[in-house]
Protein backbone atom coordinates (compact mmCIF):
# COMPACT_ATOMS: atom_id res chain seq x y z
CA UNK A 1 0.00 0.00 0.00
CA UNK A 2 1.52 3.42 -0.96
CA UNK A 3 2.33 5.88 1.78
CA UNK A 4 2.48 9.68 1.85
CA UNK A 5 4.76 11.70 4.10
CA UNK A 6 3.29 14.66 5.92
CA UNK A 7 5.58 17.16 7.60
CA UNK A 8 4.39 18.03 11.09
CA UNK A 9 6.30 21.24 11.67
CA UNK A 10 6.84 21.74 15.39
CA UNK A 11 7.28 25.25 16.82
CA UNK A 12 11.03 24.79 16.83
CA UNK A 13 13.42 22.11 15.87
CA UNK A 14 14.23 19.26 18.21
CA UNK A 15 17.83 18.45 19.05
CA UNK A 16 19.73 17.53 15.92
CA UNK A 17 17.55 19.75 13.73
CA UNK A 18 15.74 16.84 12.10
CA UNK A 19 12.15 17.15 11.02
CA UNK A 20 9.50 14.83 12.31
CA UNK A 21 7.46 13.12 9.65
CA UNK A 22 4.50 10.81 9.89
CA UNK A 23 3.75 8.05 7.42
CA UNK A 24 0.05 7.87 6.64
CA UNK A 25 -1.24 4.85 4.75
CA UNK A 26 -4.48 4.70 2.81
CA UNK A 27 -6.07 2.06 5.07
CA UNK A 28 -9.50 2.81 6.52
CA UNK A 29 -8.37 1.59 9.94
CA UNK A 30 -5.63 4.21 10.13
CA UNK A 31 -8.02 6.91 8.95
CA UNK A 32 -10.48 5.90 11.69
CA UNK A 33 -7.75 5.97 14.33
CA UNK A 34 -6.57 9.37 13.14
CA UNK A 35 -10.12 10.76 13.25
CA UNK A 36 -10.58 9.35 16.76
CA UNK A 37 -7.34 11.00 17.91
CA UNK A 38 -8.43 14.36 16.50
CA UNK A 39 -11.84 14.17 18.17
CA UNK A 40 -10.46 13.18 21.57
CA UNK A 41 -10.48 16.10 23.98
CA UNK A 42 -6.97 15.38 25.25
CA UNK A 43 -4.11 13.33 23.81
CA UNK A 44 -3.83 9.65 24.67
CA UNK A 45 -1.09 8.71 27.16
CA UNK A 46 0.86 7.20 24.22
CA UNK A 47 1.26 10.65 22.62
CA UNK A 48 4.88 11.47 21.83
CA UNK A 49 6.43 14.67 23.20
CA UNK A 50 8.49 16.10 20.34
CA UNK A 51 10.20 18.78 22.41
CA UNK A 52 9.77 21.20 25.30
CA UNK A 53 10.78 24.84 25.34
CA UNK A 54 11.25 27.10 28.35
CA UNK A 55 10.33 30.62 27.30
CA UNK A 56 7.96 33.55 28.01
CA UNK A 57 4.18 33.60 27.44
CA UNK A 58 1.39 36.06 28.05
CA UNK A 59 -2.37 35.77 28.39
CA UNK A 60 -4.95 38.42 27.47
CA UNK A 61 -2.26 41.01 26.63
CA UNK A 62 -0.65 40.87 30.10
CA UNK A 63 3.10 41.14 30.62
CA UNK A 64 5.05 38.02 29.61
CA UNK A 65 5.86 35.49 32.34
CA UNK A 66 7.98 32.31 32.31
CA UNK A 67 6.25 29.35 30.68
CA UNK A 68 6.95 25.97 29.19
CA UNK A 69 5.75 24.86 25.76
CA UNK A 70 5.39 21.16 24.97
CA UNK A 71 4.94 20.04 21.36
CA UNK A 72 3.11 16.71 21.34
CA UNK A 73 2.57 14.46 18.31
CA UNK A 74 -0.86 12.80 18.50
CA UNK A 75 -0.90 11.24 15.05
CA UNK A 76 -2.75 13.51 12.64
CA UNK A 77 -2.11 16.63 14.70
CA UNK A 78 0.48 18.39 16.80
CA UNK A 79 -0.60 19.86 20.13
CA UNK A 80 1.26 22.82 21.60
CA UNK A 81 0.67 22.94 25.35
CA UNK A 82 1.53 26.29 26.89
CA UNK A 83 2.03 25.80 30.64
CA UNK A 84 1.76 29.26 32.20
CA UNK A 85 1.72 29.12 36.01
CA UNK A 86 -1.33 27.01 36.88
CA UNK A 87 -2.95 27.61 33.46
CA UNK A 88 -2.59 25.33 30.43
CA UNK A 89 -3.54 26.64 26.98
CA UNK A 90 -3.40 24.10 24.16
CA UNK A 91 -3.30 24.86 20.43
CA UNK A 92 -3.90 22.01 17.95
CA UNK A 93 -2.57 22.09 14.40
CA UNK A 94 -3.67 19.40 11.97
CA UNK A 95 -1.65 18.49 8.89
CA UNK A 96 -4.26 17.69 6.21
CA UNK A 97 -6.02 19.92 5.83
CA UNK A 98 -4.03 22.46 7.81
CA UNK A 99 -6.30 23.76 10.57
CA UNK A 100 -5.71 25.46 13.91
CA UNK A 101 -7.88 25.26 17.02
CA UNK A 102 -7.57 26.06 20.71
CA UNK A 103 -8.85 23.93 23.58
CA UNK A 104 -11.71 25.71 25.35
CA UNK A 105 -11.38 24.78 29.02
CA UNK A 106 -14.90 26.04 29.78
CA UNK A 107 -16.71 23.87 27.19
CA UNK A 108 -14.11 21.06 26.98
CA UNK A 109 -14.13 21.31 23.16
CA UNK A 110 -11.78 22.44 20.43
CA UNK A 111 -12.64 25.91 19.11
CA UNK A 112 -11.23 27.10 15.76
CA UNK A 113 -8.78 29.97 16.12
CA UNK A 114 -9.90 33.33 14.75
CA UNK A 115 -6.37 34.43 13.92
CA UNK A 116 -2.66 34.08 14.53
CA UNK A 117 0.31 36.36 14.01
CA UNK A 118 4.09 36.14 14.02
CA UNK A 119 6.38 39.11 14.64
CA UNK A 120 9.91 38.18 13.67
CA UNK A 121 11.59 41.15 15.38
CA UNK A 122 10.32 40.01 18.79
CA UNK A 123 10.21 36.25 18.03
CA UNK A 124 6.58 36.29 19.16
CA UNK A 125 3.67 34.15 17.98
CA UNK A 126 0.18 35.23 19.13
CA UNK A 127 -3.20 33.52 18.83
CA UNK A 128 -6.61 35.26 18.72
CA UNK A 129 -5.11 38.72 18.94
CA UNK A 130 -3.17 38.77 22.20
CA UNK A 131 -5.25 36.11 24.00
CA UNK A 132 -2.18 33.84 24.02
CA UNK A 133 1.32 34.92 22.99
CA UNK A 134 4.58 32.99 23.19
CA UNK A 135 8.18 33.92 22.49
CA UNK A 136 9.42 31.18 20.19
CA UNK A 137 12.59 32.04 18.24
CA UNK A 138 13.14 28.37 17.30
CA UNK A 139 9.91 28.22 15.29
CA UNK A 140 10.29 31.60 13.65
CA UNK A 141 13.92 30.98 12.71
CA UNK A 142 12.94 27.65 11.13
CA UNK A 143 10.16 29.40 9.18
CA UNK A 144 12.65 31.92 7.82
CA UNK A 145 15.16 29.18 6.94
CA UNK A 146 12.54 27.06 5.16
CA UNK A 147 11.18 30.04 3.23
CA UNK A 148 14.39 32.01 2.64
CA UNK A 149 13.53 32.91 -0.97
CA UNK A 150 9.82 33.59 -0.59
CA UNK A 151 7.38 36.31 0.36
CA UNK A 152 8.68 36.33 3.97
CA UNK A 153 11.98 37.88 2.91
CA UNK A 154 12.32 41.26 4.65
CA UNK A 155 8.97 40.92 6.45
CA UNK A 156 8.45 41.51 10.18
CA UNK A 157 4.74 40.86 10.76
CA UNK A 158 2.72 38.03 9.26
CA UNK A 159 -0.93 37.54 10.22
CA UNK A 160 -3.52 34.97 9.24
CA UNK A 161 -7.27 34.89 9.73
CA UNK A 162 -9.06 31.57 10.10
CA UNK A 163 -12.55 30.66 8.91
CA UNK A 164 -15.19 28.82 10.93
CA UNK A 165 -13.50 25.51 10.06
CA UNK A 166 -10.11 26.64 11.41
CA UNK A 167 -8.51 26.90 7.96
CA UNK A 168 -6.66 30.02 6.78
CA UNK A 169 -8.94 32.25 4.73
CA UNK A 170 -6.82 35.44 4.64
CA UNK A 171 -3.22 36.44 5.29
CA UNK A 172 -1.24 39.67 5.28
CA UNK A 173 2.22 41.10 5.80
CA UNK A 174 3.45 44.17 7.67
CA UNK A 175 1.42 47.37 7.04
CA UNK A 176 -1.27 45.54 5.05
CA UNK A 177 -2.30 43.72 8.27
CA UNK A 178 -4.16 46.86 9.37
CA UNK A 179 -6.65 45.99 6.60
CA UNK A 180 -7.19 42.51 8.03
CA UNK A 181 -7.87 43.94 11.48
CA UNK A 182 -10.70 46.17 10.20
Tab-separated table of C-alpha atoms in Angstrom:
chain	number	residue	atom	x	y	z
A	1	UNK	CA	0.000	0.000	0.000
A	2	UNK	CA	1.518	3.421	-0.959
A	3	UNK	CA	2.331	5.884	1.781
A	4	UNK	CA	2.480	9.680	1.849
A	5	UNK	CA	4.761	11.698	4.104
A	6	UNK	CA	3.292	14.663	5.917
A	7	UNK	CA	5.583	17.156	7.603
A	8	UNK	CA	4.389	18.026	11.088
A	9	UNK	CA	6.297	21.239	11.666
A	10	UNK	CA	6.838	21.745	15.388
A	11	UNK	CA	7.278	25.246	16.818
A	12	UNK	CA	11.034	24.785	16.826
A	13	UNK	CA	13.424	22.112	15.871
A	14	UNK	CA	14.235	19.264	18.211
A	15	UNK	CA	17.832	18.447	19.054
A	16	UNK	CA	19.735	17.534	15.922
A	17	UNK	CA	17.545	19.747	13.727
A	18	UNK	CA	15.745	16.843	12.098
A	19	UNK	CA	12.152	17.145	11.018
A	20	UNK	CA	9.499	14.828	12.313
A	21	UNK	CA	7.462	13.121	9.645
A	22	UNK	CA	4.503	10.814	9.892
A	23	UNK	CA	3.746	8.047	7.425
A	24	UNK	CA	0.049	7.865	6.644
A	25	UNK	CA	-1.240	4.855	4.746
A	26	UNK	CA	-4.478	4.698	2.813
A	27	UNK	CA	-6.070	2.058	5.069
A	28	UNK	CA	-9.499	2.808	6.519
A	29	UNK	CA	-8.374	1.588	9.941
A	30	UNK	CA	-5.631	4.208	10.125
A	31	UNK	CA	-8.024	6.908	8.949
A	32	UNK	CA	-10.480	5.903	11.686
A	33	UNK	CA	-7.753	5.968	14.328
A	34	UNK	CA	-6.570	9.374	13.138
A	35	UNK	CA	-10.117	10.758	13.253
A	36	UNK	CA	-10.583	9.345	16.756
A	37	UNK	CA	-7.343	11.002	17.910
A	38	UNK	CA	-8.434	14.356	16.501
A	39	UNK	CA	-11.835	14.169	18.165
A	40	UNK	CA	-10.460	13.178	21.568
A	41	UNK	CA	-10.478	16.098	23.979
A	42	UNK	CA	-6.966	15.385	25.252
A	43	UNK	CA	-4.110	13.330	23.810
A	44	UNK	CA	-3.834	9.654	24.673
A	45	UNK	CA	-1.093	8.706	27.156
A	46	UNK	CA	0.858	7.199	24.220
A	47	UNK	CA	1.260	10.651	22.616
A	48	UNK	CA	4.878	11.467	21.834
A	49	UNK	CA	6.432	14.673	23.203
A	50	UNK	CA	8.487	16.105	20.343
A	51	UNK	CA	10.201	18.781	22.411
A	52	UNK	CA	9.773	21.203	25.297
A	53	UNK	CA	10.776	24.844	25.337
A	54	UNK	CA	11.253	27.099	28.354
A	55	UNK	CA	10.329	30.624	27.297
A	56	UNK	CA	7.965	33.548	28.006
A	57	UNK	CA	4.181	33.603	27.436
A	58	UNK	CA	1.387	36.062	28.045
A	59	UNK	CA	-2.371	35.770	28.391
A	60	UNK	CA	-4.955	38.418	27.471
A	61	UNK	CA	-2.261	41.005	26.629
A	62	UNK	CA	-0.655	40.868	30.102
A	63	UNK	CA	3.097	41.135	30.621
A	64	UNK	CA	5.050	38.019	29.608
A	65	UNK	CA	5.861	35.490	32.336
A	66	UNK	CA	7.978	32.312	32.306
A	67	UNK	CA	6.249	29.355	30.682
A	68	UNK	CA	6.946	25.970	29.189
A	69	UNK	CA	5.746	24.859	25.763
A	70	UNK	CA	5.391	21.162	24.966
A	71	UNK	CA	4.944	20.035	21.362
A	72	UNK	CA	3.112	16.706	21.341
A	73	UNK	CA	2.565	14.459	18.307
A	74	UNK	CA	-0.865	12.803	18.499
A	75	UNK	CA	-0.897	11.242	15.045
A	76	UNK	CA	-2.752	13.508	12.642
A	77	UNK	CA	-2.106	16.628	14.697
A	78	UNK	CA	0.479	18.386	16.799
A	79	UNK	CA	-0.595	19.858	20.128
A	80	UNK	CA	1.263	22.821	21.603
A	81	UNK	CA	0.667	22.936	25.347
A	82	UNK	CA	1.526	26.287	26.890
A	83	UNK	CA	2.035	25.796	30.637
A	84	UNK	CA	1.761	29.259	32.203
A	85	UNK	CA	1.720	29.116	36.007
A	86	UNK	CA	-1.334	27.012	36.881
A	87	UNK	CA	-2.954	27.612	33.456
A	88	UNK	CA	-2.587	25.334	30.429
A	89	UNK	CA	-3.536	26.642	26.985
A	90	UNK	CA	-3.401	24.097	24.159
A	91	UNK	CA	-3.295	24.865	20.433
A	92	UNK	CA	-3.901	22.014	17.951
A	93	UNK	CA	-2.568	22.090	14.399
A	94	UNK	CA	-3.673	19.397	11.967
A	95	UNK	CA	-1.654	18.493	8.890
A	96	UNK	CA	-4.256	17.695	6.206
A	97	UNK	CA	-6.024	19.925	5.828
A	98	UNK	CA	-4.029	22.458	7.811
A	99	UNK	CA	-6.296	23.758	10.575
A	100	UNK	CA	-5.708	25.458	13.910
A	101	UNK	CA	-7.876	25.258	17.023
A	102	UNK	CA	-7.567	26.059	20.709
A	103	UNK	CA	-8.846	23.926	23.585
A	104	UNK	CA	-11.714	25.707	25.351
A	105	UNK	CA	-11.383	24.783	29.021
A	106	UNK	CA	-14.900	26.035	29.777
A	107	UNK	CA	-16.706	23.868	27.187
A	108	UNK	CA	-14.112	21.059	26.978
A	109	UNK	CA	-14.128	21.313	23.164
A	110	UNK	CA	-11.783	22.441	20.430
A	111	UNK	CA	-12.636	25.905	19.113
A	112	UNK	CA	-11.230	27.100	15.758
A	113	UNK	CA	-8.782	29.966	16.118
A	114	UNK	CA	-9.899	33.333	14.747
A	115	UNK	CA	-6.371	34.433	13.918
A	116	UNK	CA	-2.656	34.083	14.531
A	117	UNK	CA	0.314	36.355	14.014
A	118	UNK	CA	4.088	36.139	14.025
A	119	UNK	CA	6.375	39.107	14.644
A	120	UNK	CA	9.911	38.178	13.668
A	121	UNK	CA	11.595	41.154	15.377
A	122	UNK	CA	10.316	40.015	18.790
A	123	UNK	CA	10.209	36.246	18.030
A	124	UNK	CA	6.582	36.286	19.160
A	125	UNK	CA	3.666	34.155	17.983
A	126	UNK	CA	0.182	35.226	19.134
A	127	UNK	CA	-3.199	33.525	18.835
A	128	UNK	CA	-6.607	35.262	18.721
A	129	UNK	CA	-5.109	38.723	18.943
A	130	UNK	CA	-3.174	38.768	22.197
A	131	UNK	CA	-5.248	36.114	24.005
A	132	UNK	CA	-2.181	33.838	24.020
A	133	UNK	CA	1.324	34.917	22.994
A	134	UNK	CA	4.577	32.985	23.187
A	135	UNK	CA	8.185	33.922	22.495
A	136	UNK	CA	9.424	31.175	20.188
A	137	UNK	CA	12.591	32.037	18.242
A	138	UNK	CA	13.138	28.370	17.301
A	139	UNK	CA	9.909	28.215	15.294
A	140	UNK	CA	10.288	31.604	13.648
A	141	UNK	CA	13.922	30.983	12.710
A	142	UNK	CA	12.943	27.650	11.133
A	143	UNK	CA	10.161	29.400	9.180
A	144	UNK	CA	12.652	31.922	7.824
A	145	UNK	CA	15.157	29.179	6.940
A	146	UNK	CA	12.541	27.060	5.158
A	147	UNK	CA	11.180	30.040	3.232
A	148	UNK	CA	14.392	32.006	2.638
A	149	UNK	CA	13.534	32.911	-0.967
A	150	UNK	CA	9.824	33.587	-0.586
A	151	UNK	CA	7.379	36.305	0.359
A	152	UNK	CA	8.682	36.326	3.973
A	153	UNK	CA	11.983	37.882	2.909
A	154	UNK	CA	12.323	41.260	4.652
A	155	UNK	CA	8.970	40.925	6.454
A	156	UNK	CA	8.447	41.508	10.177
A	157	UNK	CA	4.735	40.863	10.763
A	158	UNK	CA	2.717	38.033	9.261
A	159	UNK	CA	-0.932	37.538	10.220
A	160	UNK	CA	-3.519	34.967	9.237
A	161	UNK	CA	-7.273	34.893	9.731
A	162	UNK	CA	-9.064	31.568	10.105
A	163	UNK	CA	-12.547	30.663	8.907
A	164	UNK	CA	-15.193	28.820	10.929
A	165	UNK	CA	-13.501	25.515	10.063
A	166	UNK	CA	-10.107	26.639	11.408
A	167	UNK	CA	-8.513	26.901	7.957
A	168	UNK	CA	-6.656	30.015	6.777
A	169	UNK	CA	-8.941	32.252	4.734
A	170	UNK	CA	-6.823	35.443	4.641
A	171	UNK	CA	-3.221	36.441	5.293
A	172	UNK	CA	-1.245	39.665	5.284
A	173	UNK	CA	2.215	41.100	5.800
A	174	UNK	CA	3.449	44.174	7.670
A	175	UNK	CA	1.418	47.369	7.042
A	176	UNK	CA	-1.270	45.539	5.054
A	177	UNK	CA	-2.295	43.725	8.266
A	178	UNK	CA	-4.160	46.856	9.368
A	179	UNK	CA	-6.651	45.995	6.602
A	180	UNK	CA	-7.186	42.508	8.025
A	181	UNK	CA	-7.867	43.942	11.476
A	182	UNK	CA	-10.704	46.174	10.199
